[in-house]
Each structure stands twice: as C-alpha cells, then as structure tokens.
PDB file of C-alpha atoms in Angstrom:
ATOM      1  CA  MET A   4      48.733  51.819 155.686  1.00 43.00           C
ATOM      2  CA  THR A   5      50.674  50.613 152.977  1.00 48.00           C
ATOM      3  CA  LEU A   6      50.157  52.239 149.429  1.00 51.00           C
ATOM      4  CA  ALA A   7      49.181  48.601 148.313  1.00 51.00           C
ATOM      5  CA  SER A   8      46.483  48.516 151.324  1.00 52.00           C
ATOM      6  CA  GLU A   9      45.492  51.979 150.497  1.00 54.00           C
ATOM      7  CA  TYR A  10      45.141  51.879 146.812  1.00 55.00           C
ATOM      8  CA  GLU A  11      42.487  49.025 147.138  1.00 62.00           C
ATOM      9  CA  ASN A  12      40.138  51.035 149.936  1.00 59.00           C
ATOM     10  CA  ASP A  13      37.853  51.217 148.963  1.00 58.00           C
ATOM     11  CA  ASP A  14      36.780  54.923 150.625  1.00 59.00           C
ATOM     12  CA  LEU A  15      38.708  56.157 148.094  1.00 69.00           C
ATOM     13  CA  ASN A  16      36.855  54.320 144.770  1.00 73.00           C
ATOM     14  CA  PRO A  17      35.401  58.097 144.424  1.00 75.00           C
ATOM     15  CA  TYR A  18      38.748  58.843 143.106  1.00 81.00           C
ATOM     16  CA  ARG A  19      40.105  55.733 141.067  1.00 86.00           C
ATOM     17  CA  VAL A  20      40.188  56.097 136.966  1.00 88.00           C
ATOM     18  CA  HIS A  21      39.256  53.674 135.031  1.00 90.00           C
ATOM     19  CA  SER A  22      39.516  55.550 131.259  1.00 91.00           C
ATOM     20  CA  ARG A  23      41.919  53.937 129.401  1.00 93.00           C
ATOM     21  CA  ARG A  24      42.274  57.033 127.745  1.00 93.00           C
ATOM     22  CA  GLU A  25      42.721  59.167 130.980  1.00 91.00           C
ATOM     23  CA  VAL A  26      45.318  56.185 132.901  1.00 94.00           C
ATOM     24  CA  ILE A  27      47.688  56.769 129.817  1.00 95.00           C
ATOM     25  CA  ALA A  28      47.150  60.322 129.184  1.00 93.00           C
ATOM     26  CA  LEU A  29      48.314  60.657 133.246  1.00 92.00           C
ATOM     27  CA  LEU A  30      51.381  58.278 132.904  1.00 95.00           C
ATOM     28  CA  ARG A  31      52.538  60.050 129.999  1.00 94.00           C
ATOM     29  CA  SER A  32      52.624  63.098 131.081  1.00 93.00           C
ATOM     30  CA  ILE A  33      54.709  61.435 134.265  1.00 93.00           C
ATOM     31  CA  GLY A  34      56.927  60.383 132.267  1.00 94.00           C
ATOM     32  CA  GLU A  35      56.995  63.558 130.292  1.00 93.00           C
ATOM     33  CA  ARG A  36      57.622  65.769 132.991  1.00 91.00           C
ATOM     34  CA  ASN A  37      60.175  63.309 134.988  1.00 89.00           C
ATOM     35  CA  GLN A  38      58.259  62.989 137.707  1.00 90.00           C
ATOM     36  CA  LEU A  39      60.131  60.847 140.445  1.00 90.00           C
ATOM     37  CA  VAL A  40      57.965  57.442 141.223  1.00 92.00           C
ATOM     38  CA  ARG A  41      58.083  55.668 144.374  1.00 90.00           C
ATOM     39  CA  MET A  42      58.075  51.885 143.900  1.00 91.00           C
ATOM     40  CA  LEU A  43      57.242  49.579 146.967  1.00 88.00           C
ATOM     41  CA  ILE A  44      58.453  46.184 146.584  1.00 86.00           C
ATOM     42  CA  ASN A  45      58.368  43.350 148.934  1.00 70.00           C
ATOM     43  CA  HIS A  46      54.996  43.954 150.682  1.00 66.00           C
ATOM     44  CA  GLY A  47      56.156  47.190 151.559  1.00 66.00           C
ATOM     45  CA  ASN A  48      59.036  46.526 153.388  1.00 70.00           C
ATOM     46  CA  ASP A  49      62.037  47.853 150.767  1.00 79.00           C
ATOM     47  CA  THR A  50      61.687  51.228 148.491  1.00 84.00           C
ATOM     48  CA  ILE A  51      63.285  52.576 145.187  1.00 87.00           C
ATOM     49  CA  VAL A  52      63.041  55.242 142.885  1.00 90.00           C
ATOM     50  CA  THR A  53      61.509  55.298 138.992  1.00 93.00           C
ATOM     51  CA  SER A  54      60.629  56.809 136.467  1.00 95.00           C
ATOM     52  CA  ILE A  55      57.956  56.079 133.540  1.00 96.00           C
ATOM     53  CA  LEU A  56      60.091  55.369 130.094  1.00 96.00           C
ATOM     54  CA  GLN A  57      57.483  54.995 127.479  1.00 95.00           C
ATOM     55  CA  ILE A  58      54.002  53.439 128.163  1.00 96.00           C
ATOM     56  CA  ASP A  59      53.245  51.539 124.745  1.00 95.00           C
ATOM     57  CA  GLU A  60      49.763  51.437 124.038  1.00 94.00           C
ATOM     58  CA  SER A  61      49.243  48.825 121.275  1.00 94.00           C
ATOM     59  CA  ALA A  62      51.221  46.124 123.966  1.00 95.00           C
ATOM     60  CA  ASN A  63      49.525  47.906 126.893  1.00 95.00           C
ATOM     61  CA  THR A  64      52.800  47.783 128.811  1.00 96.00           C
ATOM     62  CA  VAL A  65      54.623  50.499 130.979  1.00 97.00           C
ATOM     63  CA  LEU A  66      58.260  50.639 130.421  1.00 97.00           C
ATOM     64  CA  LEU A  67      60.154  51.915 133.929  1.00 96.00           C
ATOM     65  CA  ASP A  68      63.739  52.906 134.574  1.00 95.00           C
ATOM     66  CA  CYS A  69      65.972  49.636 136.881  1.00 93.00           C
ATOM     67  CA  ALA A  70      67.413  50.655 140.335  1.00 87.00           C
ATOM     68  CA  PRO A  71      71.089  51.427 140.723  1.00 84.00           C
ATOM     69  CA  THR A  72      72.005  48.209 141.740  1.00 88.00           C
ATOM     70  CA  ALA A  73      71.494  44.905 140.788  1.00 90.00           C
ATOM     71  CA  ILE A  74      70.032  43.142 143.732  1.00 90.00           C
ATOM     72  CA  MET A  75      67.783  45.771 144.143  1.00 89.00           C
ATOM     73  CA  ASN A  76      66.414  44.771 140.586  1.00 91.00           C
ATOM     74  CA  GLN A  77      66.486  41.030 141.638  1.00 92.00           C
ATOM     75  CA  ARG A  78      63.763  41.973 144.022  1.00 90.00           C
ATOM     76  CA  VAL A  79      61.713  43.977 142.241  1.00 92.00           C
ATOM     77  CA  LEU A  80      61.429  41.012 140.169  1.00 93.00           C
ATOM     78  CA  ASP A  81      60.914  38.580 142.338  1.00 91.00           C
ATOM     79  CA  SER A  82      58.093  40.703 143.829  1.00 90.00           C
ATOM     80  CA  GLU A  83      54.361  39.818 142.891  1.00 87.00           C
ATOM     81  CA  LYS A  84      52.995  42.911 143.356  1.00 89.00           C
ATOM     82  CA  LEU A  85      54.123  46.223 143.254  1.00 92.00           C
ATOM     83  CA  SER A  86      52.882  49.275 144.406  1.00 91.00           C
ATOM     84  CA  PHE A  87      53.529  53.251 142.913  1.00 93.00           C
ATOM     85  CA  GLU A  88      52.892  56.971 143.874  1.00 90.00           C
ATOM     86  CA  THR A  89      54.024  60.224 142.985  1.00 89.00           C
ATOM     87  CA  VAL A  90      52.656  63.056 142.703  1.00 83.00           C
ATOM     88  CA  LEU A  91      51.915  65.529 139.295  1.00 83.00           C
ATOM     89  CA  GLU A  92      50.525  69.298 139.943  1.00 76.00           C
ATOM     90  CA  ASN A  93      49.950  68.711 143.055  1.00 71.00           C
ATOM     91  CA  ILE A  94      47.513  66.105 142.350  1.00 81.00           C
ATOM     92  CA  ARG A  95      48.776  62.428 144.261  1.00 83.00           C
ATOM     93  CA  ILE A  96      48.714  59.830 141.929  1.00 89.00           C
ATOM     94  CA  LEU A  97      48.230  55.709 143.007  1.00 91.00           C
ATOM     95  CA  PHE A  98      48.226  52.339 140.954  1.00 93.00           C
ATOM     96  CA  ASN A  99      49.609  49.314 141.947  1.00 92.00           C
ATOM     97  CA  SER A 100      50.778  45.903 138.733  1.00 91.00           C
ATOM     98  CA  PRO A 101      51.963  43.097 139.468  1.00 88.00           C
ATOM     99  CA  ALA A 102      55.085  41.954 139.137  1.00 88.00           C
ATOM    100  CA  ALA A 103      57.579  43.358 136.264  1.00 93.00           C
ATOM    101  CA  GLU A 104      59.349  42.257 134.080  1.00 94.00           C
ATOM    102  CA  SER A 105      63.023  42.934 132.612  1.00 95.00           C
ATOM    103  CA  CYS A 106      63.568  44.186 128.910  1.00 94.00           C
ATOM    104  CA  ILE A 107      65.556  46.981 126.991  1.00 93.00           C
ATOM    105  CA  TYR A 108      64.827  50.801 126.769  1.00 93.00           C
ATOM    106  CA  GLU A 109      67.424  51.684 124.868  1.00 92.00           C
ATOM    107  CA  ASN A 110      69.782  49.677 124.840  1.00 92.00           C
ATOM    108  CA  LEU A 111      69.746  49.997 128.505  1.00 91.00           C
ATOM    109  CA  PRO A 112      67.655  47.854 131.064  1.00 92.00           C
ATOM    110  CA  ALA A 113      64.430  48.186 132.352  1.00 95.00           C
ATOM    111  CA  PHE A 114      61.675  46.795 133.686  1.00 96.00           C
ATOM    112  CA  ILE A 115      58.064  46.692 131.741  1.00 96.00           C
ATOM    113  CA  ILE A 116      54.693  45.609 133.730  1.00 96.00           C
ATOM    114  CA  PRO A 117      50.894  45.865 132.223  1.00 96.00           C
ATOM    115  CA  LEU A 118      49.361  49.062 132.010  1.00 96.00           C
ATOM    116  CA  PRO A 119      47.058  50.026 135.263  1.00 95.00           C
ATOM    117  CA  THR A 120      43.925  48.976 135.098  1.00 93.00           C
ATOM    118  CA  SER A 121      42.541  52.133 136.916  1.00 93.00           C
ATOM    119  CA  VAL A 122      45.068  55.154 138.688  1.00 92.00           C
ATOM    120  CA  ILE A 123      43.782  56.863 141.709  1.00 89.00           C
ATOM    121  CA  ARG A 124      43.613  60.817 141.132  1.00 85.00           C
ATOM    122  CA  LEU A 125      43.929  62.414 145.062  1.00 78.00           C
ATOM    123  CA  GLN A 126      43.781  66.137 145.331  1.00 68.00           C
ATOM    124  CA  ARG A 127      44.677  67.671 148.751  1.00 55.00           C
ATOM    125  CA  ARG A 128      41.674  69.068 150.191  1.00 50.00           C
ATOM    126  CA  GLU A 129      40.425  65.139 148.945  1.00 55.00           C
ATOM    127  CA  PHE A 130      42.783  63.648 151.808  1.00 60.00           C
ATOM    128  CA  TYR A 131      43.580  66.257 154.038  1.00 66.00           C
ATOM    129  CA  ARG A 132      41.116  67.441 156.448  1.00 75.00           C
ATOM    130  CA  VAL A 133      39.993  70.847 157.253  1.00 83.00           C
ATOM    131  CA  PRO A 134      38.824  71.519 161.225  1.00 87.00           C
ATOM    132  CA  THR A 135      35.448  72.734 161.476  1.00 90.00           C
ATOM    133  CA  PRO A 136      34.728  75.823 163.341  1.00 88.00           C
ATOM    134  CA  VAL A 137      34.365  75.165 166.815  1.00 85.00           C
ATOM    135  CA  THR A 138      32.224  78.959 167.429  1.00 87.00           C
ATOM    136  CA  ASN A 139      29.495  77.560 164.594  1.00 88.00           C
ATOM    137  CA  PRO A 140      30.025  73.620 164.992  1.00 92.00           C
ATOM    138  CA  ILE A 141      28.399  71.340 161.837  1.00 94.00           C
ATOM    139  CA  TYR A 142      26.445  68.473 163.325  1.00 97.00           C
ATOM    140  CA  CYS A 143      26.696  64.900 161.907  1.00 97.00           C
ATOM    141  CA  THR A 144      23.057  63.187 163.374  1.00 97.00           C
ATOM    142  CA  ILE A 145      24.324  59.342 164.093  1.00 96.00           C
ATOM    143  CA  PRO A 146      21.344  56.706 164.728  1.00 95.00           C
ATOM    144  CA  ILE A 147      22.329  54.298 166.730  1.00 92.00           C
ATOM    145  CA  ARG A 148      20.433  50.890 168.251  1.00 86.00           C
ATOM    146  CA  ALA A 149      19.662  50.890 171.745  1.00 81.00           C
ATOM    147  CA  GLU A 150      17.608  48.351 173.687  1.00 80.00           C
ATOM    148  CA  ASP A 151      16.160  47.866 170.489  1.00 82.00           C
ATOM    149  CA  GLN A 152      14.804  51.549 169.709  1.00 89.00           C
ATOM    150  CA  ILE A 153      17.165  53.713 166.988  1.00 90.00           C
ATOM    151  CA  ILE A 154      17.726  56.571 168.641  1.00 92.00           C
ATOM    152  CA  PRO A 155      19.276  59.683 167.217  1.00 94.00           C
ATOM    153  CA  VAL A 156      22.861  60.750 168.493  1.00 95.00           C
ATOM    154  CA  VAL A 157      23.889  64.366 167.430  1.00 96.00           C
ATOM    155  CA  VAL A 158      28.407  64.745 167.526  1.00 96.00           C
ATOM    156  CA  PRO A 159      30.082  67.532 166.362  1.00 96.00           C
ATOM    157  CA  LEU A 160      32.740  67.781 163.530  1.00 95.00           C
ATOM    158  CA  HIS A 161      36.372  68.213 164.860  1.00 92.00           C
ATOM    159  CA  ASN A 162      37.155  68.557 161.349  1.00 91.00           C
ATOM    160  CA  ILE A 163      35.864  66.834 157.705  1.00 91.00           C
ATOM    161  CA  SER A 164      37.725  66.140 154.371  1.00 86.00           C
ATOM    162  CA  GLY A 165      36.970  64.315 150.700  1.00 82.00           C
ATOM    163  CA  GLY A 166      37.291  60.791 152.547  1.00 85.00           C
ATOM    164  CA  GLY A 167      35.801  60.915 155.609  1.00 90.00           C
ATOM    165  CA  LEU A 168      34.910  63.041 158.724  1.00 92.00           C
ATOM    166  CA  SER A 169      36.347  63.118 162.837  1.00 93.00           C
ATOM    167  CA  ILE A 170      32.916  64.004 165.110  1.00 94.00           C
ATOM    168  CA  VAL A 171      33.622  64.383 169.492  1.00 94.00           C
ATOM    169  CA  ASP A 172      31.312  61.659 171.190  1.00 94.00           C
ATOM    170  CA  GLU A 173      30.749  63.723 174.201  1.00 92.00           C
ATOM    171  CA  LYS A 174      28.427  60.989 176.306  1.00 91.00           C
ATOM    172  CA  LYS A 175      30.660  58.425 174.298  1.00 90.00           C
ATOM    173  CA  LEU A 176      27.138  56.807 173.043  1.00 91.00           C
ATOM    174  CA  ILE A 177      28.726  55.694 169.774  1.00 94.00           C
ATOM    175  CA  ASP A 178      30.574  52.531 168.985  1.00 91.00           C
ATOM    176  CA  SER A 179      33.950  52.800 169.025  1.00 89.00           C
ATOM    177  CA  THR A 180      35.081  49.562 166.990  1.00 90.00           C
ATOM    178  CA  PRO A 181      36.730  49.695 164.306  1.00 88.00           C
ATOM    179  CA  GLY A 182      35.126  48.912 161.181  1.00 89.00           C
ATOM    180  CA  HIS A 183      31.434  49.187 162.467  1.00 91.00           C
ATOM    181  CA  ILE A 184      29.189  51.199 160.166  1.00 93.00           C
ATOM    182  CA  TYR A 185      26.383  53.256 160.691  1.00 95.00           C
ATOM    183  CA  GLU A 186      23.990  53.741 157.907  1.00 95.00           C
ATOM    184  CA  ASN A 187      21.851  56.634 157.001  1.00 95.00           C
ATOM    185  CA  CYS A 188      23.613  59.358 159.410  1.00 97.00           C
ATOM    186  CA  ARG A 189      22.542  62.578 158.543  1.00 97.00           C
ATOM    187  CA  LEU A 190      25.853  65.545 157.727  1.00 97.00           C
ATOM    188  CA  ASP A 191      23.854  68.993 158.055  1.00 96.00           C
ATOM    189  CA  LEU A 192      26.139  71.377 156.083  1.00 95.00           C
ATOM    190  CA  PRO A 193      25.775  74.841 155.689  1.00 91.00           C
ATOM    191  CA  GLY A 194      24.075  74.595 152.126  1.00 84.00           C
ATOM    192  CA  GLY A 195      21.311  71.426 153.305  1.00 92.00           C
ATOM    193  CA  SER A 196      21.740  68.070 154.820  1.00 95.00           C
ATOM    194  CA  VAL A 197      23.238  65.188 153.219  1.00 95.00           C
ATOM    195  CA  THR A 198      22.535  61.319 153.902  1.00 96.00           C
ATOM    196  CA  LEU A 199      25.255  59.246 154.527  1.00 94.00           C
ATOM    197  CA  ALA A 200      27.128  55.909 155.110  1.00 95.00           C
ATOM    198  CA  LEU A 201      29.802  55.998 158.013  1.00 95.00           C
ATOM    199  CA  GLN A 202      32.406  53.392 158.590  1.00 93.00           C
ATOM    200  CA  ILE A 203      34.209  53.926 162.280  1.00 92.00           C
ATOM    201  CA  ARG A 204      38.649  53.527 161.682  1.00 89.00           C
ATOM    202  CA  ASN A 205      39.832  54.680 164.545  1.00 88.00           C
ATOM    203  CA  HIS A 206      38.902  56.681 168.269  1.00 86.00           C
ATOM    204  CA  LEU A 207      40.753  58.792 170.426  1.00 87.00           C
ATOM    205  CA  GLU A 208      40.460  59.122 173.622  1.00 87.00           C
ATOM    206  CA  VAL A 209      40.541  63.031 175.124  1.00 85.00           C
ATOM    207  CA  THR A 210      41.025  64.406 178.102  1.00 85.00           C
ATOM    208  CA  LEU A 211      39.918  68.241 178.416  1.00 80.00           C
ATOM    209  CA  THR A 212      40.758  70.945 180.115  1.00 82.00           C
ATOM    210  CA  ASN A 213      38.504  70.142 182.973  1.00 84.00           C
ATOM    211  CA  GLY A 214      38.994  66.698 183.085  1.00 83.00           C
ATOM    212  CA  LYS A 215      36.328  65.104 181.564  1.00 86.00           C
ATOM    213  CA  SER A 216      37.371  63.076 179.078  1.00 88.00           C
ATOM    214  CA  ILE A 217      35.780  62.205 175.488  1.00 90.00           C
ATOM    215  CA  HIS A 218      35.673  60.493 172.362  1.00 91.00           C
ATOM    216  CA  ARG A 219      36.657  61.718 168.827  1.00 92.00           C
ATOM    217  CA  LEU A 220      36.141  59.318 166.234  1.00 93.00           C
ATOM    218  CA  GLY A 221      37.744  59.204 162.404  1.00 91.00           C
ATOM    219  CA  CYS A 222      34.758  58.003 160.177  1.00 92.00           C
ATOM    220  CA  ALA A 223      34.821  57.248 156.325  1.00 90.00           C
ATOM    221  CA  PHE A 224      32.592  57.454 153.999  1.00 91.00           C
ATOM    222  CA  VAL A 225      31.491  53.918 152.789  1.00 89.00           C
ATOM    223  CA  ASN A 226      29.753  54.268 149.273  1.00 87.00           C
ATOM    224  CA  PRO A 227      29.178  58.249 149.003  1.00 87.00           C
ATOM    225  CA  SER A 228      27.068  59.712 146.146  1.00 88.00           C
ATOM    226  CA  ASN A 229      28.181  62.070 143.388  1.00 83.00           C
ATOM    227  CA  GLY A 230      25.335  64.788 145.107  1.00 87.00           C
ATOM    228  CA  ALA A 231      27.392  63.540 148.862  1.00 89.00           C
ATOM    229  CA  LEU A 232      30.745  64.117 147.390  1.00 86.00           C
ATOM    230  CA  GLY A 233      29.818  67.280 145.724  1.00 86.00           C
ATOM    231  CA  ALA A 234      28.506  68.873 149.006  1.00 90.00           C
ATOM    232  CA  VAL A 235      31.162  67.981 151.048  1.00 90.00           C
ATOM    233  CA  GLN A 236      34.178  69.495 148.547  1.00 84.00           C
ATOM    234  CA  LYS A 237      31.782  72.656 148.635  1.00 88.00           C
ATOM    235  CA  TYR A 238      31.516  72.704 152.065  1.00 90.00           C
ATOM    236  CA  ILE A 239      35.592  72.598 152.162  1.00 86.00           C
ATOM    237  CA  THR A 240      36.136  74.528 149.535  1.00 82.00           C
ATOM    238  CA  LYS A 241      34.299  77.433 151.577  1.00 85.00           C
ATOM    239  CA  LEU A 242      36.356  76.054 155.031  1.00 85.00           C
ATOM    240  CA  GLU A 243      39.283  77.289 153.297  1.00 78.00           C
ATOM    241  CA  ARG A 244      38.230  79.408 151.410  1.00 79.00           C
ATOM    242  CA  ASP A 245      37.449  81.564 154.859  1.00 78.00           C
ATOM    243  CA  GLN A 246      40.848  80.006 156.377  1.00 73.00           C
ATOM    244  CA  ASN A 247      42.641  82.386 153.717  1.00 69.00           C
ATOM    245  CA  ALA A 248      40.808  85.090 154.442  1.00 68.00           C
ATOM    246  CA  LYS A 249      41.541  85.532 158.117  1.00 67.00           C
ATOM    247  CA  ALA A 250      45.196  84.274 157.511  1.00 59.00           C
ATOM    248  CA  THR A 251      45.570  86.905 155.251  1.00 56.00           C
ATOM    249  CA  GLY A 252      43.286  90.056 157.425  1.00 58.00           C
ATOM    250  CA  LEU A 253      40.760  89.716 155.002  1.00 54.00           C
ATOM    251  CA  GLY A 254      38.175  87.236 157.136  1.00 52.00           C
TER     252      GLY A 254
END
C-alpha cells in the first residue's frame, strides 16, 4: 500500500485530524524539532527526504526544503500529488498535498505547498497488531448468509489492533473475498461486547501441525463508533500490560 492510498484509507478516519489549529501545531512541531520528512513523488516511484522550514498561517502554506539535485527537484514540481510521512514523539504522521511550487526561503530554493486540510496521527498501538491469548481466547460472532438464512459463526481472534483484527476460520465458512463487508459482528471483550462492521482485507491458508488447513482472515473495522474503538483500545492496553508483566517476570 502506498502512502497516498494509506492516507486515503477510510479505515484511518478515526485518526484523522481536521482541526486547522491542530494541523498547524503538528506541522510546526515537526519543523521546530528538525524531524526529517519522507516525501513520495511520481506515484510513489521516487522518494526524497525533506524538512518543514516554515508554516505561513496567513497564506495557508507550508515551506519545505529542496532535494539535493536539480533533477529530483524537477520531479517534485512535475508530480501532481505528494505524500508525506514522518514520526513525532513515536507517533506516525501522514499527510498529502497537491503539486508543489518552487520559491525562495532565506535566499535558498525551497518548495511551497498548501496547508493540508487534515493530518493522520497513528500511535503505535493503533496500527500494530497485538496477539490475543490462546489459553483465554477472544471470540467474534460473524453473521453469514447461507440458503437465505443468517447463521452466526463464532471464531477466535488471532490478533487485534485499533484498526482491525485477524480471525481464525477453522471450518472455512466465511467468505474470504477481499472487500466483503460483514455487518453487525459481535466482538466479545472482557469488559463487554461491542458491535462492529468488518471488511475482509486479506486471507491466508495455514496448515497446522496435524495437517489440517484453516483460514486466517485479516479484517478492518468499518466506520466504528467511538465507544467501540474505546473498548478495543482499552483491551489492547490490557493485553500489552499483561505481556509486559510476563516479560519482566511480574505476571
């Protein structure tokens, strides 16, 4: 997945910052801390490293450092869309921009782009999947249609993140076609159940040691409610706390 497609991914909407004040504050912090920013151009075929030089609030623009060569600079100017990625205080920051223009900043060449209308902030636990316990599994009930009937299929989780989960379908009852959406899925967490829509994103056929073949399906949350996301994040925090306690011999 390219940065551009990742930024436009609806699954990341819960982590999208639209407040102009927050966008400016984030970008300004990146610039003040001299954080390097990865810029993807030419549909992701070329990458350059840049930095934020200045935020002009009155003009709604961002000034960026130029590439080290004239050829790369021209490729930036020829690109119709730019994608950016950096890290600020262990939080991954993504944003996009239309084409850049050339300008002069402190007597040196620079790029100028419009101030992004939104920025994505991804904390580690929001895109890192945490394994769920095997001895005390978490189950998800997925309603599937079979012969004009809705049949609830209960499957254990393999892992979970703030953006989705992976399930184990031992009987291969669930349609694994990427893009298929299952509404009203019930995720049974220790603190209670939450209802979510799940979209199949990928599947893997796994052969167990006994020779049996099962499906492992990667799913993304579709427009989850704040309450559901909060419950998922709370559970992820508990999982990480338990795992850290075991690693230090305190669990």
